[in-house]
């Protein structure tokens, strides 16, 4: 498996794409006016305590107050300080908090007091004294080696704090790990000094910009090169890599081609496809993805794929292909929260197990934490994927001004009948001589054609003439009945 990381810089927007074996797997977008907040540390002020929700709202300097649950207010062991929010905070209290989830839709940012500061190999947790090892490091001897190094440093260190070894720490020398620890401790000391000197709410520490975060978090043994289309960004990336991740062996190249970098790798086309509901599978089957505020649903269909043997074999092959495509779409679209997958019903239990295994295998490559349940009695697979930032659709799109985000419009026929009812309502309530109907071209055309007979009967019934006028800016649902 070979990966490349592509960086497209065009102020005020920076985009990073992960390409695996020629296929785009992930796209991350950051804009100057809407940078991600995850990882940023703030001095906040408790502006409202909600005992009924065991939570508090915290003013950190943004238009919407952020949300802090009592379970995210932790003690020195990383455990919740209390189950009752009123026992740990009060309105007006100043508090140091870190953003763990960006604002999503109408919800404010999600906060925690359990501060964590990541580096290339480690995560430093200054408020707790425990150590941990990434679950993705499976070799027991390596886990023990890393744990001994971390615990030795914590025990001999001059101050409290714990470390977690990230996946990238596997096989790294003790000297490199200790260098990372010292860097994180110094960084935290600087954050503490800025916090103590703060006189008002606001940002105390911001995480790295997107390009440098990509180097820190995404570059691993499987990455062959990083290509960046901005000369200044390349220099900044090389300086950062040389200083903070000197053992990185991946070349950081400056792309000078005339053709845009994302066009060269087909990333632009994949972004456009990722905004559509329907995803076509190579076999002829397809997926339908619907994202709501509460969850995302994925429906698998055989479509034009008829198979060659039996119906069960056709369904099994479609579901296997769909499992791989779903994992890619979750990463590409950055879909998180609850995800319900409706695979095509399978009778063979072994087929069900193989589809689940295929899903788990593909999700193992995902940087976001996931959890999958068994196939339910209704043939559904329920899973969760950690959501920390807005999905691709939410970043690039906004609700339709015509339908309000429903995805459907009332038919011209429905609008005509609503107009008829409004005409009756107006003529019974007011004394008028004439009524003027303002509506879209499609509605007016239908009133003059298919509904002309009903309109004539209505005029005869009310004894009032009705004039029609096209309003070019009206949608198919909009209309006005004006009394003249």
XYZ file of C-alpha atoms in Angstrom:
484
model
C 0.000 0.000 0.000
C 1.400 3.396 -1.026
C 0.042 6.767 0.011
C 0.645 10.324 -1.055
C -0.404 13.478 0.741
C -1.372 16.390 -1.499
C -1.599 19.968 -0.260
C -3.383 22.678 -2.243
C -2.858 26.197 -0.861
C -4.995 29.021 -2.223
C -5.583 31.647 0.470
C -7.977 31.889 2.209
C -8.425 28.107 1.786
C -6.045 25.197 2.361
C -6.929 21.649 1.316
C -5.198 18.362 2.103
C -5.959 15.084 0.308
C -4.797 11.571 1.156
C -4.418 9.410 -1.973
C -3.972 5.654 -1.509
C -3.002 3.561 -4.545
C -4.368 6.264 -6.845
C -7.755 6.555 -5.057
C -8.669 9.601 -2.962
C -9.416 8.458 0.598
C -9.669 11.644 2.599
C -10.066 15.384 2.036
C -9.576 17.989 4.778
C -10.465 21.639 4.158
C -9.600 24.614 6.338
C -10.583 28.197 5.645
C -9.173 31.356 7.191
C -12.604 32.566 8.315
C -13.621 29.115 9.576
C -10.537 27.361 10.936
C -11.041 24.239 12.982
C -11.080 24.826 16.735
C -10.292 21.264 17.853
C -7.199 21.223 20.052
C -7.336 24.940 20.830
C -7.169 25.917 24.517
C -9.170 28.835 25.951
C -9.733 30.729 29.123
C -13.484 30.514 29.493
C -16.150 31.802 31.827
C -19.105 29.720 33.009
C -22.122 31.672 31.776
C -24.873 29.178 32.601
C -25.164 26.012 34.694
C -27.848 23.465 33.747
C -28.374 20.921 36.563
C -31.110 19.206 34.533
C -28.556 18.352 31.835
C -25.552 18.041 34.203
C -23.752 20.495 31.952
C -22.693 24.102 31.664
C -22.364 26.628 28.868
C -18.994 28.351 28.663
C -18.224 31.679 27.017
C -14.893 31.319 25.168
C -15.252 34.431 23.036
C -17.459 33.143 20.209
C -20.985 34.014 19.159
C -22.333 30.707 20.508
C -21.452 29.503 23.986
C -19.599 26.190 24.118
C -20.885 23.072 25.894
C -19.150 21.432 28.871
C -20.620 18.238 30.353
C -19.850 17.237 33.929
C -18.195 14.024 32.683
C -15.605 16.204 30.896
C -14.541 17.941 34.108
C -11.891 15.523 35.358
C -9.639 15.050 38.378
C -5.923 14.134 38.505
C -6.697 10.527 37.564
C -8.733 11.483 34.521
C -12.038 10.525 36.198
C -15.078 12.852 36.378
C -14.845 15.025 39.498
C -18.561 14.677 40.198
C -21.794 13.518 38.623
C -23.442 16.796 39.677
C -22.441 19.876 37.713
C -23.348 22.336 40.488
C -20.748 20.714 42.771
C -17.813 21.554 40.472
C -18.636 24.850 38.716
C -20.701 27.970 39.305
C -21.770 30.829 37.066
C -18.965 33.351 36.703
C -16.148 30.846 37.325
C -13.071 31.135 35.113
C -11.876 27.808 33.717
C -9.244 26.474 31.298
C -10.887 24.347 28.611
C -9.952 22.646 25.347
C -12.167 22.172 22.295
C -12.772 18.489 21.458
C -15.502 19.034 18.832
C -15.971 21.901 16.429
C -19.346 23.689 16.344
C -21.673 21.463 14.298
C -24.814 22.919 12.751
C -26.697 24.815 15.467
C -24.587 23.310 18.281
C -21.690 25.109 19.913
C -18.242 23.624 20.402
C -17.801 20.705 22.841
C -15.252 21.286 25.615
C -13.214 19.353 28.164
C -10.949 20.267 31.088
C -8.838 17.168 30.368
C -6.192 19.026 28.351
C -4.196 16.982 25.828
C -1.355 18.315 23.681
C -0.209 16.114 20.784
C 3.194 15.852 19.161
C 4.498 13.483 16.505
C 4.827 10.464 18.788
C 3.057 11.357 22.020
C 0.088 13.049 23.592
C 0.817 14.934 26.811
C -1.964 15.144 29.421
C -0.843 17.711 32.010
C -3.889 17.305 34.246
C -3.546 13.523 34.792
C -0.683 11.269 35.801
C -1.495 8.116 33.844
C 0.258 6.642 30.812
C -1.198 4.760 27.864
C -0.322 3.093 24.559
C -2.220 3.348 21.269
C -4.437 0.319 20.695
C -3.138 0.110 17.141
C 0.273 -0.955 18.459
C -0.392 -4.686 18.812
C 3.068 -6.121 19.586
C 3.145 -6.788 23.343
C 6.917 -6.385 23.663
C 6.782 -3.010 21.943
C 3.880 -1.931 24.152
C 5.897 -2.888 27.263
C 8.991 -1.034 26.001
C 7.026 2.137 25.366
C 5.187 1.900 28.669
C 8.472 1.513 30.582
C 9.928 4.599 28.875
C 6.856 6.717 29.566
C 6.398 5.606 33.154
C 10.097 6.119 33.875
C 9.912 9.683 32.562
C 6.719 10.435 34.504
C 8.210 9.022 37.736
C 11.448 11.012 37.407
C 9.925 14.171 35.981
C 9.823 17.398 37.986
C 6.094 17.880 37.535
C 2.871 15.921 37.165
C 1.450 14.853 33.863
C 0.900 11.728 31.799
C 1.708 10.598 28.266
C 0.027 8.442 25.637
C 2.191 6.843 22.945
C 0.638 7.388 19.505
C 0.752 4.806 16.719
C 3.716 6.644 15.150
C 5.767 5.910 18.298
C 6.116 2.225 17.378
C 9.826 1.408 16.948
C 10.994 4.943 17.783
C 14.167 5.282 19.866
C 14.088 6.255 23.522
C 16.048 9.437 22.761
C 13.434 10.619 20.247
C 10.623 9.916 22.704
C 12.338 11.789 25.527
C 12.961 14.717 23.157
C 9.238 14.743 22.360
C 8.367 14.637 26.081
C 10.628 17.581 26.883
C 9.153 19.590 24.018
C 5.576 18.946 25.203
C 6.370 19.842 28.815
C 7.955 23.152 27.722
C 4.985 23.874 25.470
C 2.618 23.308 28.392
C 4.662 25.595 30.636
C 4.242 28.349 28.051
C 0.484 27.732 27.915
C 0.248 27.955 31.708
C 2.140 31.259 31.730
C -0.168 32.752 29.085
C -3.225 31.515 31.003
C -2.036 33.115 34.245
C -1.416 36.411 32.459
C -4.854 36.448 30.760
C -7.207 39.119 32.055
C -10.222 38.153 29.959
C -11.765 35.188 28.156
C -10.137 34.138 24.896
C -7.665 31.833 23.209
C -4.600 30.719 25.139
C -3.146 28.205 22.665
C -4.028 27.248 19.117
C -3.181 23.965 17.436
C -0.970 23.834 14.351
C -2.321 24.985 10.965
C -3.690 22.284 8.680
C -0.514 21.635 6.636
C 1.660 21.095 9.709
C -1.044 18.996 11.415
C -1.086 16.790 8.326
C 2.676 16.253 8.635
C 2.358 15.505 12.330
C -0.701 13.224 12.190
C -0.923 11.694 8.710
C 2.644 10.944 7.665
C 3.604 7.336 8.431
C 5.660 4.484 6.975
C 3.145 3.942 4.196
C 3.389 7.552 2.912
C 5.778 7.845 -0.036
C 5.818 11.630 -0.460
C 4.121 14.912 0.343
C 3.403 17.255 -2.585
C 2.620 20.931 -1.950
C 1.772 23.503 -4.614
C 2.948 26.558 -2.645
C 6.664 27.453 -2.396
C 6.336 29.311 0.926
C 4.311 26.472 2.434
C 6.914 23.926 1.299
C 9.663 25.846 3.086
C 7.565 26.113 6.215
C 6.764 22.391 6.109
C 10.413 21.421 5.645
C 11.481 23.654 8.531
C 8.803 22.155 10.778
C 9.740 18.584 9.785
C 13.444 19.191 10.378
C 12.820 20.679 13.819
C 10.001 18.563 15.238
C 10.018 15.299 13.271
C 13.658 14.965 12.136
C 13.367 11.223 11.580
C 10.730 11.682 8.881
C 12.047 10.071 5.706
C 9.234 11.236 3.428
C 10.308 13.775 0.799
C 8.383 17.051 0.847
C 8.157 18.185 -2.777
C 7.144 21.454 -4.349
C 4.685 20.805 -7.195
C 5.420 23.232 -10.041
C 3.188 21.804 -12.770
C 0.846 24.029 -14.778
C -2.074 21.660 -14.274
C -3.628 22.116 -10.782
C -2.397 19.476 -8.333
C -5.880 18.305 -7.331
C -6.924 18.016 -10.983
C -3.871 15.871 -11.712
C -4.949 13.285 -9.118
C -8.697 13.562 -9.760
C -9.382 15.019 -6.324
C -11.711 17.743 -7.630
C -13.929 15.138 -9.305
C -14.036 13.052 -6.115
C -15.066 16.086 -4.079
C -17.955 16.748 -6.461
C -19.040 13.101 -6.287
C -18.841 13.183 -2.478
C -21.520 15.874 -2.431
C -24.047 13.611 -4.164
C -26.462 11.189 -2.489
C -25.805 8.348 -4.900
C -22.493 6.475 -5.114
C -22.100 4.124 -8.057
C -20.325 0.800 -7.489
C -18.173 -0.800 -10.199
C -20.392 -3.879 -10.348
C -23.482 -1.826 -11.204
C -24.851 -1.618 -7.673
C -25.040 1.667 -5.808
C -25.213 3.332 -2.383
C -27.589 6.024 -1.190
C -26.206 8.187 1.636
C -28.456 10.538 3.591
C -26.989 12.750 6.298
C -29.239 14.159 9.019
C -28.392 16.042 12.211
C -28.778 12.897 14.332
C -27.307 10.203 12.089
C -26.254 9.103 8.628
C -28.035 6.292 6.792
C -26.486 4.186 4.012
C -28.700 2.059 1.758
C -27.095 -0.649 -0.407
C -28.783 -1.666 -3.680
C -27.871 -4.195 -6.391
C -28.940 -1.780 -9.143
C -27.896 -3.092 -12.580
C -25.760 -5.926 -11.131
C -27.495 -9.262 -11.899
C -24.636 -11.630 -11.043
C -23.794 -14.937 -12.690
C -24.874 -17.670 -10.276
C -27.502 -17.404 -7.572
C -29.358 -14.492 -6.012
C -27.586 -15.051 -2.672
C -24.175 -14.909 -4.394
C -25.162 -11.696 -6.209
C -26.258 -10.090 -2.938
C -23.091 -11.237 -1.137
C -20.758 -9.798 -3.800
C -22.673 -6.498 -3.846
C -22.474 -6.208 -0.045
C -18.733 -6.976 -0.048
C -18.065 -4.270 -2.608
C -20.376 -1.908 -0.738
C -18.500 -2.453 2.559
C -15.267 -1.165 1.008
C -17.013 1.738 -0.709
C -18.805 2.752 2.505
C -15.542 2.951 4.476
C -14.024 5.155 1.800
C -17.079 7.424 1.695
C -17.100 7.840 5.489
C -13.503 9.079 5.381
C -13.919 11.128 2.214
C -17.086 12.874 3.435
C -15.929 12.882 7.093
C -19.245 11.485 8.279
C -19.449 10.954 12.031
C -21.819 10.162 14.864
C -24.321 7.318 14.472
C -24.235 5.543 11.097
C -26.861 2.979 10.064
C -25.987 0.710 7.132
C -28.783 -1.206 5.413
C -26.980 -4.002 3.599
C -29.045 -6.169 1.275
C -30.561 -9.022 3.325
C -28.376 -12.133 3.392
C -29.580 -15.599 4.439
C -26.150 -17.198 4.864
C -24.611 -16.441 8.300
C -21.097 -16.923 6.927
C -21.760 -14.270 4.302
C -22.874 -11.880 7.065
C -19.665 -12.526 8.999
C -17.492 -11.981 5.923
C -19.194 -8.662 5.121
C -18.677 -7.493 8.710
C -15.030 -8.553 8.614
C -14.540 -6.657 5.340
C -16.090 -3.569 6.937
C -13.855 -3.847 10.013
C -10.725 -4.409 7.908
C -11.346 -1.293 5.819
C -12.181 0.822 8.879
C -8.857 -0.182 10.470
C -7.184 2.338 8.130
C -9.440 5.143 9.356
C -7.786 7.725 11.613
C -11.114 8.368 13.371
C -12.216 5.967 16.104
C -15.034 3.631 15.039
C -17.204 0.993 16.703
C -19.342 -1.590 14.863
C -22.182 -3.765 16.174
C -23.381 -7.103 14.797
C -26.018 -7.346 12.071
C -29.372 -6.665 13.749
C -32.563 -8.722 13.361
C -33.672 -6.203 10.724
C -30.459 -6.702 8.740
C -28.989 -3.353 9.768
C -25.424 -2.645 10.884
C -25.144 0.075 13.490
C -21.803 1.817 13.938
C -20.339 5.007 15.314
C -17.485 7.134 14.001
C -15.891 9.839 16.094
C -16.861 13.258 14.828
C -14.593 16.202 15.656
C -15.146 18.565 12.730
C -17.793 19.440 10.155
C -18.457 16.994 7.344
C -17.365 17.825 3.802
C -20.975 18.580 2.843
C -21.459 21.005 5.729
C -18.231 22.858 4.900
C -18.892 23.211 1.168
C -22.701 23.513 1.072
C -25.612 25.263 2.746
C -29.345 24.419 2.879
C -31.206 25.059 -0.376
C -33.027 28.406 -0.357
C -35.851 26.914 -2.412
C -36.706 23.843 -0.328
C -35.125 24.854 3.004
C -32.923 21.780 3.021
C -35.720 19.203 2.573
C -34.461 18.148 -0.829
C -37.943 18.266 -2.373
C -40.352 20.949 -3.636
C -44.136 20.993 -3.655
C -45.480 20.233 -7.106
C -47.013 22.998 -9.205
C -50.328 21.153 -8.824
C -50.119 21.330 -5.002
C -49.365 25.064 -5.130
C -52.341 25.649 -7.449
C -54.711 23.981 -4.966
C -53.238 26.035 -2.114
C -53.935 29.165 -4.187
C -57.554 28.075 -4.731
C -58.040 27.647 -0.960
C -56.424 31.026 -0.288
C -58.748 32.717 -2.826
C -61.786 31.231 -1.054
C -60.435 32.302 2.335
C -59.806 35.890 1.162
C -63.147 36.406 -0.595
C -65.080 35.166 2.458
C -63.122 37.368 4.864
C -62.803 40.629 2.903
C -64.811 42.740 0.474
C -62.773 42.832 -2.732
C -63.380 43.583 -6.377
C -60.490 41.683 -7.979
C -57.795 39.239 -6.870
C -54.246 39.183 -8.268
C -52.267 35.928 -8.034
C -48.478 36.250 -8.075
C -46.643 32.954 -8.649
C -43.809 31.269 -10.545
C -43.927 30.565 -14.266
C -44.635 26.839 -13.720
C -47.624 27.549 -11.448
C -49.098 30.246 -13.704
C -48.742 27.953 -16.734
C -50.642 25.207 -14.924
C -53.397 27.623 -13.837
C -53.819 28.674 -17.476
C -53.739 25.102 -18.790
C -54.592 22.004 -16.697
C -56.330 23.930 -13.912
C -58.069 26.539 -16.083
C -61.444 24.816 -15.754
C -61.262 24.757 -11.939
C -60.105 28.386 -11.915
C -63.118 29.412 -14.036
C -65.483 27.541 -11.672
C -63.874 29.272 -8.680
C -64.339 32.714 -10.265
C -67.972 31.929 -10.989
C -68.505 30.643 -7.419
C -66.937 33.699 -5.721
C -68.168 36.237 -8.276
C -64.712 37.802 -8.313
C -62.334 37.959 -11.286
C -58.827 36.536 -10.759
C -55.801 37.979 -12.566
C -52.552 36.052 -12.945
C -49.019 37.469 -12.960
C -45.655 35.675 -13.240
C -42.978 36.524 -10.666
C -39.634 35.328 -12.032
C -37.936 35.245 -8.617
C -40.612 33.102 -6.959
C -39.928 29.414 -6.391
C -42.493 26.783 -7.280
C -43.779 26.870 -3.682
C -44.139 30.636 -3.356
C -47.229 32.621 -4.198
C -49.199 35.692 -3.058
C -52.892 36.490 -3.422
C -53.274 40.298 -3.548
C -56.608 42.009 -2.913
C -57.405 44.843 -5.335
